[in-house]
Amino acid sequence: MSLASKKMSNVNNVKYRPDIDGLRAISVLAVIAYHFKLTHVFGFPIATGGYVGVDIFFVISGFLISSIITSDIKAGTYSMAVFYAKRVKRIFPALFAMYAVCLMAAAYTSIGKEIADIKNSVLSSVFFISNVYFSTKSGYFDGDLQANPLLHTWSLSVEEQFYVVFPVVLYLLHRVSAVTKTLIITVIFVAGLACSQYLVESSPDTAYYSVLARSWELFLGAGISFLRHIRLRQAFSEILTAAGLCLIFLALVWFDKATVFPGAAALIPCLGAAAIIIGGNQATLTTRLLSAAPLRFTGVISYSLYLWHWPVFVFFSLYYTTGTNSAIALFVVTYVAAILSWKYIETPFRGHVTPATTRNTLYAGGLAMGAATVCSFAAVGANHLIRPPSEQVEAIQGFVAHYNAGTIMREGTCFLTSKAKSVNDYQPEVCLRETPDKPTLLVMGDSHSAQYWQAFADTFPDMNVLQASASGCYPVYGTKGESRCVELWKYMTSTYLPSHKVDAIVLIARWSKDSISPAIETAGKLKAYAKHVYIIGPNVEYNVPLPKLLMESPYQHAHFLADHLNGDVEQIDAEFLLRPLGEGISYISYFKAMCNGTCPLRTTSGEPTLFDDNHLTRSAAREFLDKSRQSFL
């Protein structure tokens, strides 16, 4: 047990639980594995649902903070000012050090308006509203958000917003019995869970960052804190803690990007964490495993690990591709940085907070917030001196700012994304509208089919171009994935096509190697409904948005753009070309049509060919169809 942990336990009269540090370790390692794309080992999933680590953290935080506050109230030593002073000493030092490093790095690496986004991110995080800030920027096409080194601070903002209200709630309940407290907290917990599920269904992009969608997890931790003195039978504790660990690992390997989250799905890892905490009041095999020295130490430095892992990954990804080996190396770098941060930044500031020192601590926290604000604006000025905006940069950023992918792809009408509440948002009267005496071409697939719809309409004005697009699954029979996508596919293949004859069907998706055979088999089955079925292959992709790469390339080496290519898509294209196809089925290759050695970076009009890292712009899609026109005749 660390000296810091011992002091914290003694000061607050809360028993130190080494197994909880082990639980912290699993949480932070899961998050890092997910973010670093180390989600599989030998093809088996280990952290496809690694994002649940944040939710486990919330349960742990609710338990520990509630335990500390109720202990202080019972001892007659509770003070809200002292509580917030403790939060300042616990949270601020490493957090503000991370701000400083990010601002300095951004001053040297940001281009044009990017530095303003970093500044706004720091400011929103300093005042603990970054979750609100990021929710306003979240959406299906907001890939740039993933390149923000402060994105992970949303969870800290959720936590601190919760702790604005929660101490007051606990203080008001301090005179009622533990059973009554637990009952009231349980009611709040259930209401919060219902609210979370509603938000996930009605507005999934914003729900992810909302304190309303996550507060129930903290209340769950708070509720079980009132049961921390209960000792269960040994056999029951063994079963409970083992079941809790199984639930956590179930979420880690079963959940993935397609899982609707948080909402009810978050119950699995959160109840798992709660089971371990409740059953771990006495030693069990599970708690002994979690108390192993490596896990315990990782849990001790988990806060610094969480803080530093994302900026390390983001700034590395600006210049290099991230494969398995580089991800492992990044983890080692992050772990070393976390040890140094914990030892030389976190630990020196931890200590007993008394009423006498509280005022100075809060003043120091306020000064730190002010200094971070000033430094954020200073970083903008420094960036403009180091990398003054050029006409090329301003032109590209202007294009990105005004390119409305959602409108071009008909998002929310004919293209269903995570914003859609259900398949009922699809509007067949618009998307499947036909004009008599014109041949009909039906475009079906994921977002990559949506990127082509307008280009098809432009290229073939004498045809009815129909659209049925949804993100979250492949356009193949037996498809699995997000319900809106699966249900739209079922509607088109089971209801629409059997009763409507079309001249041509075009299947388009962000294909994977595993989807090649199902795509070809599906094309064969769809021949029953169309004269010809086309499969359009994958287009060029990068691991960073192409507009960002084009702005950065003048400052980099000659192979900078090539180094960021996603080579997998060209291999998928090559395998498609080798597969035999039945009569009336054609495969159309983007790479054969557009890439003579190298793929174009810009269209003939000068626009980037991609508006993010994998979606073609309208003009790029049209140029591809112009070159492939003969294939559709």
PDB file of N, CA, C and O in Angstrom, residues 28 59 241 269 303 363 380 399 547 616 620:
ATOM      1  N   VAL A  28      -8.378   1.499 -16.003  1.00  0.00           N
ATOM      2  CA  VAL A  28      -7.536   2.381 -16.818  1.00  0.00           C
ATOM      3  C   VAL A  28      -6.831   1.601 -17.916  1.00  0.00           C
ATOM      4  O   VAL A  28      -6.663   2.112 -19.041  1.00  0.00           O
ATOM      5  N   VAL A  59     -18.172   4.470 -10.681  1.00  0.00           N
ATOM      6  CA  VAL A  59     -18.701   3.707  -9.541  1.00  0.00           C
ATOM      7  C   VAL A  59     -17.722   3.760  -8.372  1.00  0.00           C
ATOM      8  O   VAL A  59     -18.117   3.990  -7.220  1.00  0.00           O
ATOM      9  N   THR A 241     -17.930 -11.504  -5.672  1.00  0.00           N
ATOM     10  CA  THR A 241     -16.771 -10.835  -6.277  1.00  0.00           C
ATOM     11  C   THR A 241     -16.358 -11.503  -7.584  1.00  0.00           C
ATOM     12  O   THR A 241     -15.988 -10.816  -8.548  1.00  0.00           O
ATOM     13  N   PRO A 269     -21.011  -3.576 -16.628  1.00  0.00           N
ATOM     14  CA  PRO A 269     -19.739  -3.312 -15.939  1.00  0.00           C
ATOM     15  C   PRO A 269     -19.915  -2.614 -14.594  1.00  0.00           C
ATOM     16  O   PRO A 269     -19.143  -2.859 -13.662  1.00  0.00           O
ATOM     17  N   TYR A 303      -4.686   7.682 -12.094  1.00  0.00           N
ATOM     18  CA  TYR A 303      -5.117   9.032 -12.476  1.00  0.00           C
ATOM     19  C   TYR A 303      -4.131   9.630 -13.479  1.00  0.00           C
ATOM     20  O   TYR A 303      -4.529  10.151 -14.529  1.00  0.00           O
ATOM     21  N   TYR A 363      -7.527  29.388  -2.960  1.00  0.00           N
ATOM     22  CA  TYR A 363      -6.949  30.535  -3.677  1.00  0.00           C
ATOM     23  C   TYR A 363      -5.945  30.052  -4.723  1.00  0.00           C
ATOM     24  O   TYR A 363      -5.925  30.539  -5.868  1.00  0.00           O
ATOM     25  N   VAL A 380      -2.162  30.463 -28.467  1.00  0.00           N
ATOM     26  CA  VAL A 380      -2.695  30.859 -29.777  1.00  0.00           C
ATOM     27  C   VAL A 380      -1.736  31.846 -30.443  1.00  0.00           C
ATOM     28  O   VAL A 380      -1.389  31.706 -31.623  1.00  0.00           O
ATOM     29  N   PHE A 399     -12.790  25.147 -46.748  1.00  0.00           N
ATOM     30  CA  PHE A 399     -13.532  24.073 -47.405  1.00  0.00           C
ATOM     31  C   PHE A 399     -14.161  23.150 -46.369  1.00  0.00           C
ATOM     32  O   PHE A 399     -15.350  22.804 -46.459  1.00  0.00           O
ATOM     33  N   PRO A 547      -7.649  16.441 -45.046  1.00  0.00           N
ATOM     34  CA  PRO A 547      -7.406  17.884 -44.996  1.00  0.00           C
ATOM     35  C   PRO A 547      -6.311  18.263 -43.982  1.00  0.00           C
ATOM     36  O   PRO A 547      -5.489  19.143 -44.256  1.00  0.00           O
ATOM     37  N   LEU A 616     -15.218  10.119 -49.311  1.00  0.00           N
ATOM     38  CA  LEU A 616     -14.980  10.965 -50.480  1.00  0.00           C
ATOM     39  C   LEU A 616     -15.849  12.208 -50.446  1.00  0.00           C
ATOM     40  O   LEU A 616     -16.997  12.171 -49.979  1.00  0.00           O
ATOM     41  N   ALA A 620     -15.109  14.383 -55.611  1.00  0.00           N
ATOM     42  CA  ALA A 620     -14.237  13.219 -55.792  1.00  0.00           C
ATOM     43  C   ALA A 620     -15.058  11.993 -56.175  1.00  0.00           C
ATOM     44  O   ALA A 620     -14.652  11.196 -57.039  1.00  0.00           O
TER      45      ALA A 620
END
